[in-house]
C-alpha positions as YAML, in Angstrom:
chain: A
units: angstrom
residues:
- id: 1
  name: MET
  ca: [1.19, -6.21, 28.47]
- id: 2
  name: ALA
  ca: [3.75, -3.45, 28.66]
- id: 3
  name: ASN
  ca: [4.69, -5.84, 25.99]
- id: 4
  name: PHE
  ca: [1.88, -6.00, 23.70]
- id: 5
  name: VAL
  ca: [0.91, -2.16, 23.78]
- id: 6
  name: TYR
  ca: [4.59, -1.54, 22.35]
- id: 7
  name: LEU
  ca: [4.30, -4.45, 19.65]
- id: 8
  name: THR
  ca: [1.74, -2.33, 18.63]
- id: 9
  name: ALA
  ca: [2.99, 0.93, 18.81]
- id: 10
  name: VAL
  ca: [5.20, -0.74, 15.97]
- id: 11
  name: PHE
  ca: [2.69, -2.17, 14.31]
- id: 12
  name: ILE
  ca: [1.34, 0.53, 13.47]
- id: 13
  name: ILE
  ca: [4.59, 2.91, 12.68]
- id: 14
  name: LEU
  ca: [4.19, -0.21, 10.34]
- id: 15
  name: LEU
  ca: [0.96, 0.18, 8.88]
- id: 16
  name: ALA
  ca: [1.78, 4.64, 9.17]
- id: 17
  name: LEU
  ca: [4.90, 4.15, 6.48]
- id: 18
  name: GLY
  ca: [3.16, 1.88, 4.48]
- id: 19
  name: MET
  ca: [0.42, 5.28, 4.39]
- id: 20
  name: PHE
  ca: [3.65, 7.03, 3.77]
- id: 21
  name: TRP
  ca: [5.00, 5.30, 0.12]
- id: 22
  name: HIS
  ca: [1.13, 4.49, -0.45]
- id: 23
  name: LYS
  ca: [-0.30, 8.40, -0.44]
- id: 24
  name: LEU
  ca: [3.09, 10.16, -2.24]
- id: 25
  name: LEU
  ca: [3.92, 7.17, -4.57]
- id: 26
  name: ARG
  ca: [0.24, 6.37, -4.99]
- id: 27
  name: LEU
  ca: [0.21, 3.04, -4.79]
- id: 28
  name: THR
  ca: [-1.64, 0.33, -3.34]
- id: 29
  name: PRO
  ca: [-2.20, 0.41, 0.83]
- id: 30
  name: GLU
  ca: [-0.97, -3.69, 0.45]
- id: 31
  name: GLU
  ca: [2.40, -2.32, -1.68]
- id: 32
  name: GLY
  ca: [3.46, 1.21, 0.68]
- id: 33
  name: VAL
  ca: [3.76, -1.24, 3.91]
- id: 34
  name: ALA
  ca: [6.35, -3.17, 1.34]
- id: 35
  name: LEU
  ca: [7.32, -0.31, 0.78]
- id: 36
  name: GLY
  ca: [7.73, 0.72, 4.51]
- id: 37
  name: ILE
  ca: [8.21, -2.89, 5.36]
- id: 38
  name: MET
  ca: [11.63, -2.58, 2.52]
- id: 39
  name: SER
  ca: [12.31, 0.74, 3.73]
- id: 40
  name: VAL
  ca: [13.04, -0.35, 6.94]
- id: 41
  name: MET
  ca: [15.46, -3.39, 6.24]
- id: 42
  name: LEU
  ca: [17.14, -0.50, 4.16]
- id: 43
  name: VAL
  ca: [17.51, 2.87, 6.40]
- id: 44
  name: ILE
  ca: [18.55, 1.52, 8.70]
- id: 45
  name: PHE
  ca: [21.41, -0.69, 6.81]
- id: 46
  name: PHE
  ca: [22.64, 1.91, 4.75]
- id: 47
  name: VAL
  ca: [22.98, 4.72, 7.56]
- id: 48
  name: GLY
  ca: [24.13, 1.95, 9.80]
- id: 49
  name: LEU
  ca: [26.51, 1.80, 7.37]
- id: 50
  name: LEU
  ca: [27.48, 5.55, 8.01]
- id: 51
  name: GLY
  ca: [28.60, 4.76, 12.14]
- id: 52
  name: SER
  ca: [25.35, 4.03, 14.41]
- id: 53
  name: THR
  ca: [21.94, 3.20, 13.05]
- id: 54
  name: ARG
  ca: [19.97, 5.06, 16.09]
- id: 55
  name: PRO
  ca: [19.09, 7.81, 13.55]
- id: 56
  name: ALA
  ca: [17.62, 5.66, 10.89]
- id: 57
  name: VAL
  ca: [15.33, 4.85, 13.44]
- id: 58
  name: TYR
  ca: [14.60, 8.37, 14.35]
- id: 59
  name: LEU
  ca: [14.67, 8.90, 9.77]
- id: 60
  name: LEU
  ca: [12.17, 5.60, 10.74]
- id: 61
  name: TYR
  ca: [9.05, 7.64, 12.71]
- id: 62
  name: ALA
  ca: [9.80, 10.82, 10.97]
- id: 63
  name: MET
  ca: [7.98, 9.02, 8.38]
- id: 64
  name: ALA
  ca: [5.88, 7.27, 10.44]
- id: 65
  name: ALA
  ca: [4.78, 9.85, 11.53]
- id: 66
  name: ALA
  ca: [4.75, 12.39, 7.68]
- id: 67
  name: GLY
  ca: [2.57, 9.63, 7.13]
- id: 68
  name: ILE
  ca: [-0.37, 9.17, 10.01]
- id: 69
  name: LEU
  ca: [-0.38, 13.11, 8.99]
- id: 70
  name: LEU
  ca: [-1.44, 12.69, 4.86]
- id: 71
  name: TYR
  ca: [-3.44, 10.28, 6.04]
- id: 72
  name: ALA
  ca: [-5.52, 12.29, 8.01]
- id: 73
  name: LEU
  ca: [-5.53, 14.94, 5.63]
- id: 74
  name: ASP
  ca: [-5.79, 13.22, 2.51]
- id: 75
  name: PHE
  ca: [-3.00, 14.87, 0.52]
- id: 76
  name: PRO
  ca: [-1.75, 14.53, -1.93]
- id: 77
  name: LYS
  ca: [-5.79, 14.20, -2.55]
- id: 78
  name: SER
  ca: [-7.02, 10.39, -3.79]
- id: 79
  name: ARG
  ca: [-8.25, 10.39, -6.80]
- id: 80
  name: GLU
  ca: [-11.71, 8.32, -7.84]
- id: 81
  name: ILE
  ca: [-12.54, 7.38, -4.14]
- id: 82
  name: ALA
  ca: [-15.54, 8.04, -1.95]
- id: 83
  name: LYS
  ca: [-14.46, 7.38, 0.64]
- id: 84
  name: PRO
  ca: [-10.21, 7.12, 1.11]
- id: 85
  name: ARG
  ca: [-9.64, 7.67, 4.08]
- id: 86
  name: ARG
  ca: [-11.66, 3.83, 4.25]
- id: 87
  name: SER
  ca: [-10.11, 2.00, 1.28]
- id: 88
  name: PHE
  ca: [-6.07, 2.51, 2.83]
- id: 89
  name: PHE
  ca: [-8.06, -0.78, 4.63]
- id: 90
  name: THR
  ca: [-8.77, -3.58, 2.47]
- id: 91
  name: PRO
  ca: [-8.63, -6.70, 2.96]
- id: 92
  name: GLY
  ca: [-5.16, -7.30, 2.73]
- id: 93
  name: ILE
  ca: [-4.40, -5.15, 5.45]
- id: 94
  name: LEU
  ca: [-6.47, -7.21, 7.75]
- id: 95
  name: LEU
  ca: [-5.41, -9.91, 6.45]
- id: 96
  name: PHE
  ca: [-2.14, -8.23, 7.97]
- id: 97
  name: ALA
  ca: [-3.00, -6.81, 10.87]
- id: 98
  name: ALA
  ca: [-5.07, -10.34, 11.45]
- id: 99
  name: ALA
  ca: [-1.04, -12.06, 11.49]
- id: 100
  name: PHE
  ca: [0.08, -9.49, 14.01]
- id: 101
  name: VAL
  ca: [-2.76, -10.59, 16.08]
- id: 102
  name: TYR
  ca: [-2.63, -13.92, 16.08]
- id: 103
  name: ALA
  ca: [2.08, -13.63, 15.92]
- id: 104
  name: MET
  ca: [1.49, -11.25, 18.99]
- id: 105
  name: VAL
  ca: [-0.76, -13.80, 21.30]
- id: 106
  name: ALA
  ca: [1.24, -17.06, 19.57]
- id: 107
  name: PHE
  ca: [4.71, -16.39, 20.53]
- id: 108
  name: ARG
  ca: [4.02, -14.70, 23.65]
- id: 109
  name: ASN
  ca: [6.63, -17.33, 24.99]
- id: 110
  name: GLY
  ca: [8.52, -17.38, 22.01]
- id: 111
  name: LYS
  ca: [11.94, -19.41, 22.32]
- id: 112
  name: ILE
  ca: [14.80, -19.67, 20.20]
- id: 113
  name: LEU
  ca: [16.14, -23.26, 20.08]
- id: 114
  name: HIS
  ca: [16.99, -23.88, 15.96]
- id: 115
  name: ILE
  ca: [21.20, -23.50, 16.36]
- id: 116
  name: ASP
  ca: [21.43, -21.50, 13.65]
- id: 117
  name: GLU
  ca: [19.08, -18.83, 15.22]
- id: 118
  name: ILE
  ca: [21.79, -19.28, 18.11]
- id: 119
  name: LYS
  ca: [24.05, -19.96, 16.53]
- id: 120
  name: GLN
  ca: [23.76, -16.95, 13.42]
- id: 121
  name: TRP
  ca: [20.66, -14.82, 13.37]
- id: 122
  name: VAL
  ca: [19.23, -14.20, 16.98]
- id: 123
  name: PRO
  ca: [23.64, -12.87, 17.51]
- id: 124
  name: SER
  ca: [23.61, -10.17, 14.45]
- id: 125
  name: VAL
  ca: [20.15, -8.86, 16.40]
- id: 126
  name: GLN
  ca: [21.29, -8.63, 19.83]
- id: 127
  name: TYR
  ca: [25.16, -7.64, 18.56]
- id: 128
  name: MET
  ca: [22.97, -4.60, 16.94]
- id: 129
  name: PHE
  ca: [20.57, -3.84, 20.47]
- id: 130
  name: ALA
  ca: [23.42, -3.51, 22.43]
- id: 131
  name: HIS
  ca: [25.43, -1.39, 20.45]
- id: 132
  name: ASN
  ca: [23.37, 0.78, 18.10]
- id: 133
  name: THR
  ca: [25.74, -0.52, 14.98]
- id: 134
  name: LEU
  ca: [25.35, -2.42, 12.50]
- id: 135
  name: PRO
  ca: [27.10, -7.18, 12.55]
- id: 136
  name: TYR
  ca: [30.74, -6.55, 12.51]
- id: 137
  name: GLY
  ca: [32.27, -6.06, 14.94]
- id: 138
  name: PRO
  ca: [34.94, -8.81, 16.39]
- id: 139
  name: ASP
  ca: [33.06, -9.47, 19.80]
- id: 140
  name: LEU
  ca: [30.13, -10.25, 17.18]
- id: 141
  name: ILE
  ca: [28.83, -14.21, 18.03]
- id: 142
  name: GLY
  ca: [28.52, -15.55, 13.88]
- id: 143
  name: GLN
  ca: [30.26, -14.66, 11.02]
- id: 144
  name: ALA
  ca: [29.70, -11.60, 10.29]
- id: 145
  name: SER
  ca: [30.24, -12.27, 6.26]
- id: 146
  name: THR
  ca: [26.81, -13.07, 6.58]
- id: 147
  name: PHE
  ca: [24.13, -10.14, 7.91]
- id: 148
  name: ALA
  ca: [20.72, -10.67, 6.23]
- id: 149
  name: ILE
  ca: [19.52, -7.53, 5.88]
- id: 150
  name: THR
  ca: [15.99, -8.79, 7.62]
- id: 151
  name: ALA
  ca: [18.69, -8.73, 11.04]
- id: 152
  name: PRO
  ca: [17.74, -4.14, 11.19]
- id: 153
  name: PHE
  ca: [13.38, -4.89, 11.06]
- id: 154
  name: HIS
  ca: [14.11, -7.53, 13.65]
- id: 155
  name: TYR
  ca: [16.63, -4.49, 15.10]
- id: 156
  name: PHE
  ca: [13.97, -1.76, 14.30]
- id: 157
  name: PHE
  ca: [11.45, -3.99, 16.65]
- id: 158
  name: VAL
  ca: [14.37, -4.98, 19.62]
- id: 159
  name: GLN
  ca: [13.84, -1.07, 20.06]
- id: 160
  name: LEU
  ca: [10.65, 0.30, 21.33]
- id: 161
  name: THR
  ca: [10.04, -3.87, 23.24]
- id: 162
  name: GLY
  ca: [13.59, -4.26, 24.35]
- id: 163
  name: PHE
  ca: [14.67, -7.68, 23.23]
- id: 164
  name: VAL
  ca: [12.45, -9.98, 24.11]
- id: 165
  name: GLU
  ca: [12.49, -13.96, 22.02]
- id: 166
  name: GLY
  ca: [8.99, -14.10, 21.06]
- id: 167
  name: ASN
  ca: [8.89, -10.85, 20.00]
- id: 168
  name: LEU
  ca: [11.33, -12.33, 17.45]
- id: 169
  name: PHE
  ca: [8.71, -14.65, 16.12]
- id: 170
  name: VAL
  ca: [6.82, -11.37, 16.39]
- id: 171
  name: SER
  ca: [8.23, -9.36, 13.78]
- id: 172
  name: ASN
  ca: [9.20, -12.26, 11.80]
- id: 173
  name: PHE
  ca: [6.16, -14.12, 11.16]
- id: 174
  name: LEU
  ca: [5.72, -9.38, 9.84]
- id: 175
  name: LEU
  ca: [7.57, -9.78, 7.52]
- id: 176
  name: THR
  ca: [6.74, -13.01, 5.46]
- id: 177
  name: ALA
  ca: [2.72, -11.43, 6.43]
- id: 178
  name: GLY
  ca: [4.04, -7.77, 4.12]
- id: 179
  name: ALA
  ca: [5.07, -10.58, 0.45]
- id: 180
  name: VAL
  ca: [1.96, -12.92, 2.02]
- id: 181
  name: ILE
  ca: [0.00, -9.13, 1.22]
- id: 182
  name: LEU
  ca: [1.61, -7.88, -1.40]
- id: 183
  name: PRO
  ca: [-0.21, -9.94, -4.44]
- id: 184
  name: LEU
  ca: [-3.85, -8.82, -3.32]
- id: 185
  name: SER
  ca: [-3.18, -5.37, -4.02]
- id: 186
  name: GLY
  ca: [-6.32, -3.97, -5.45]
- id: 187
  name: ASN
  ca: [-8.37, -6.39, -3.88]
- id: 188
  name: THR
  ca: [-11.65, -4.80, -2.43]
- id: 189
  name: TRP
  ca: [-14.24, -6.35, -0.14]
- id: 190
  name: LYS
  ca: [-15.76, -7.16, -3.01]
- id: 191
  name: ASP
  ca: [-12.34, -10.25, -3.20]
- id: 192
  name: TRP
  ca: [-12.90, -9.80, 0.82]
- id: 193
  name: LYS
  ca: [-13.38, -14.39, 0.46]
- id: 194
  name: ARG
  ca: [-10.82, -14.55, -2.23]
- id: 195
  name: SER
  ca: [-8.89, -13.46, -0.28]
- id: 196
  name: LEU
  ca: [-9.85, -14.84, 3.15]
- id: 197
  name: CYS
  ca: [-9.36, -18.43, 1.23]
- id: 198
  name: TYR
  ca: [-5.10, -17.16, 0.09]
- id: 199
  name: GLY
  ca: [-4.23, -16.18, 3.17]
- id: 200
  name: GLY
  ca: [-5.17, -19.34, 4.79]
- id: 201
  name: ILE
  ca: [-3.60, -21.70, 1.67]
- id: 202
  name: VAL
  ca: [-0.88, -19.39, 2.31]
- id: 203
  name: PHE
  ca: [-0.62, -20.04, 6.33]
- id: 204
  name: LEU
  ca: [-1.71, -23.82, 6.02]
- id: 205
  name: SER
  ca: [1.47, -24.08, 3.38]
- id: 206
  name: LEU
  ca: [2.96, -22.83, 5.23]
- id: 207
  name: SER
  ca: [2.58, -25.40, 7.93]
- id: 208
  name: PHE
  ca: [2.71, -28.38, 6.33]
- id: 209
  name: LEU
  ca: [4.47, -28.35, 3.63]
- id: 210
  name: TYR
  ca: [8.17, -26.68, 4.48]
- id: 211
  name: THR
  ca: [10.58, -28.68, 6.68]
- id: 212
  name: GLU
  ca: [11.48, -26.07, 10.06]
- id: 213
  name: PRO
  ca: [8.32, -24.94, 11.47]
- id: 214
  name: TYR
  ca: [7.50, -21.83, 9.84]
- id: 215
  name: TRP
  ca: [7.76, -18.71, 12.58]
- id: 216
  name: ASN
  ca: [11.51, -19.41, 12.38]
- id: 217
  name: MET
  ca: [13.67, -16.40, 11.75]
- id: 218
  name: MET
  ca: [15.97, -18.61, 9.23]
- id: 219
  name: VAL
  ca: [16.18, -15.84, 5.35]
- id: 220
  name: ASP
  ca: [15.01, -18.49, 2.81]
- id: 221
  name: GLN
  ca: [12.19, -18.53, 3.53]
- id: 222
  name: ALA
  ca: [12.07, -14.79, 3.63]
- id: 223
  name: VAL
  ca: [14.40, -14.59, 0.86]
- id: 224
  name: ALA
  ca: [11.74, -17.32, -1.22]
- id: 225
  name: LEU
  ca: [8.41, -15.48, -0.41]
- id: 226
  name: TRP
  ca: [9.25, -12.45, -0.81]
- id: 227
  name: ALA
  ca: [10.30, -13.00, -4.89]
- id: 228
  name: GLY
  ca: [7.22, -15.37, -5.98]
- id: 229
  name: ALA
  ca: [5.08, -12.85, -4.13]
- id: 230
  name: LEU
  ca: [7.22, -10.49, -6.11]
- id: 231
  name: ILE
  ca: [6.34, -12.35, -9.25]
- id: 232
  name: ALA
  ca: [3.05, -12.38, -8.25]
- id: 233
  name: TRP
  ca: [2.45, -8.56, -7.73]
- id: 234
  name: GLY
  ca: [3.49, -8.42, -10.98]
- id: 235
  name: LEU
  ca: [1.86, -10.76, -13.40]
- id: 236
  name: PHE
  ca: [-1.58, -9.11, -12.18]
- id: 237
  name: HIS
  ca: [-0.38, -5.13, -11.93]
- id: 238
  name: ARG
  ca: [1.10, -3.22, -14.38]
- id: 239
  name: ILE
  ca: [4.03, -1.68, -13.62]
- id: 240
  name: GLU
  ca: [4.19, 2.07, -13.85]
- id: 241
  name: GLY
  ca: [4.87, 5.97, -11.56]
- id: 242
  name: GLY
  ca: [5.51, 4.67, -8.17]
- id: 243
  name: ARG
  ca: [5.22, 0.60, -9.11]
- id: 244
  name: TRP
  ca: [8.76, 0.80, -10.12]
- id: 245
  name: VAL
  ca: [10.08, 2.51, -6.72]
- id: 246
  name: LEU
  ca: [9.09, -0.50, -5.42]
- id: 247
  name: LEU
  ca: [10.58, -3.34, -8.05]
- id: 248
  name: THR
  ca: [13.41, -1.58, -7.73]
- id: 249
  name: VAL
  ca: [13.43, -1.96, -4.01]
- id: 250
  name: CYS
  ca: [12.06, -5.36, -3.41]
- id: 251
  name: LEU
  ca: [15.36, -6.25, -5.77]
- id: 252
  name: LEU
  ca: [17.87, -4.68, -3.77]
- id: 253
  name: THR
  ca: [16.52, -5.97, -0.01]
- id: 254
  name: ILE
  ca: [15.98, -9.53, -1.58]
- id: 255
  name: GLY
  ca: [19.47, -9.03, -3.29]
- id: 256
  name: MET
  ca: [21.17, -8.56, 0.38]
- id: 257
  name: MET
  ca: [18.81, -10.51, 2.41]
- id: 258
  name: LYS
  ca: [21.53, -13.54, 2.17]
- id: 259
  name: SER
  ca: [25.30, -13.63, 0.23]
- id: 260
  name: MET
  ca: [23.89, -15.58, -2.92]
- id: 261
  name: VAL
  ca: [21.28, -17.09, -2.39]
- id: 262
  name: GLY
  ca: [19.51, -14.00, -1.80]
- id: 263
  name: ALA
  ca: [21.06, -12.82, -6.72]
- id: 264
  name: LEU
  ca: [19.69, -15.57, -6.60]
- id: 265
  name: PHE
  ca: [15.95, -15.86, -5.88]
- id: 266
  name: ALA
  ca: [16.23, -12.02, -6.54]
- id: 267
  name: LEU
  ca: [17.42, -13.58, -10.75]
- id: 268
  name: ILE
  ca: [14.64, -15.99, -9.92]
- id: 269
  name: ALA
  ca: [12.08, -12.60, -9.69]
- id: 270
  name: LEU
  ca: [13.65, -10.88, -12.71]
- id: 271
  name: LEU
  ca: [12.99, -13.19, -14.78]
- id: 272
  name: GLY
  ca: [10.21, -14.01, -13.82]
- id: 273
  name: LEU
  ca: [8.62, -10.29, -14.83]
- id: 274
  name: ALA
  ca: [10.75, -10.64, -17.15]
- id: 275
  name: ILE
  ca: [8.56, -13.58, -18.92]
- id: 276
  name: GLN
  ca: [5.84, -11.80, -18.12]
- id: 277
  name: TRP
  ca: [5.99, -9.04, -20.07]
- id: 278
  name: LEU
  ca: [7.59, -10.97, -22.90]
- id: 279
  name: PHE
  ca: [5.10, -12.87, -23.43]
- id: 280
  name: SER
  ca: [1.61, -9.91, -22.70]
- id: 281
  name: SER
  ca: [2.44, -7.56, -25.54]
- id: 282
  name: GLU
  ca: [-0.31, -8.33, -27.60]
- id: 283
  name: GLU
  ca: [2.24, -6.97, -31.18]
- id: 284
  name: GLY
  ca: [4.76, -10.26, -29.39]
- id: 285
  name: TRP
  ca: [7.60, -10.67, -28.08]
- id: 286
  name: LYS
  ca: [9.71, -9.39, -30.88]
- id: 287
  name: ALA
  ca: [8.23, -5.70, -31.08]
- id: 288
  name: GLN
  ca: [8.56, -6.04, -27.10]
- id: 289
  name: LEU
  ca: [12.61, -6.76, -27.52]
- id: 290
  name: LYS
  ca: [12.13, -4.16, -30.22]
- id: 291
  name: SER
  ca: [11.29, -1.35, -27.84]
- id: 292
  name: LEU
  ca: [13.44, -2.67, -25.31]
- id: 293
  name: GLY
  ca: [16.18, -2.13, -26.76]
- id: 294
  name: HIS
  ca: [15.08, 1.13, -28.56]
- id: 295
  name: LYS
  ca: [14.81, 2.59, -24.61]
- id: 296
  name: ILE
  ca: [18.83, 0.63, -23.66]
- id: 297
  name: ARG
  ca: [20.20, 3.24, -26.50]
- id: 298
  name: LYS
  ca: [18.50, 6.01, -24.08]
- id: 299
  name: PRO
  ca: [21.86, 7.08, -21.27]
- id: 300
  name: LYS
  ca: [18.77, 7.96, -19.22]
- id: 301
  name: ASN
  ca: [17.23, 4.98, -18.52]
- id: 302
  name: TRP
  ca: [21.47, 3.49, -17.68]
- id: 303
  name: LEU
  ca: [20.48, 3.61, -13.49]
- id: 304
  name: VAL
  ca: [17.22, 2.70, -14.13]
- id: 305
  name: ILE
  ca: [19.50, -0.25, -15.18]
- id: 306
  name: LEU
  ca: [22.30, -0.04, -12.50]
- id: 307
  name: LEU
  ca: [18.96, 0.13, -10.17]
- id: 308
  name: VAL
  ca: [18.55, -3.91, -10.94]
- id: 309
  name: ALA
  ca: [21.35, -4.34, -11.04]
- id: 310
  name: ALA
  ca: [22.73, -3.29, -7.90]
- id: 311
  name: PRO
  ca: [20.80, -6.31, -5.81]
- id: 312
  name: PHE
  ca: [23.26, -8.73, -7.64]
- id: 313
  name: LEU
  ca: [26.23, -6.57, -6.85]
- id: 314
  name: LEU
  ca: [25.54, -5.73, -3.06]
- id: 315
  name: SER
  ca: [24.86, -9.52, -2.58]
- id: 316
  name: PHE
  ca: [28.72, -11.06, -2.99]
...
């Protein structure tokens, strides 16, 4: 019972991080949760480069508390929303909550059995939990060179729940669920049937079409889902304002999810979004390329180019 309480606490913290970005950057709830998940991995990783990863966890707790406060005060004020506090709980967010409840019950007695999990992915989390540092020490079981940034996300869970094997499956399921709900960004309760059908189709696809069990901790599934979700999200949403932050952070995190493979999937996502942008304008693709050329010449845009290129540089 206590384990369920701790898991629920971590889930609420994830939602609160989503509220933080939802209010701060005026993102949709699904986009806020996606950025919250990315924040957990990136904050723990980059703070961990300085030494201990524990300050990163406290920083994330502070961001979550700020998110709840911003949500309660409705600051900044929501625009064109009659009941802003209810607006956060969209079909996508409820689908995310349903995924959590399912995982918490289904994996309560889960055991690590796959050889890759035993030799590589789980030892990274165990090392971080034991030492509160990134898994680069000499006593690490596995290869530090194949470190995946998904390990800090699982570490974030076990910091509060303790190291329980079944909880790793819960955190992994939520990691992939965050990608699944991203394309539902902007859906209202008028679209709840379509959202439910979409979630059911994705779950069944993972259950019956994937060669490994859908709850496994191998990074291949997470990196592919996030890259695909980013492309699907970009097809239905204009990237502007705070969404540029989400796009950049997602590309960076996907690129760091697995050495070499992460960069490949980040490039696939970037190319998919670029093709969609190139042929979506009424002016034609030549006008789009000409406009892009003018923007590239401006020094203030070089930082954006560097940020987009970051995942490919950091994954090697």
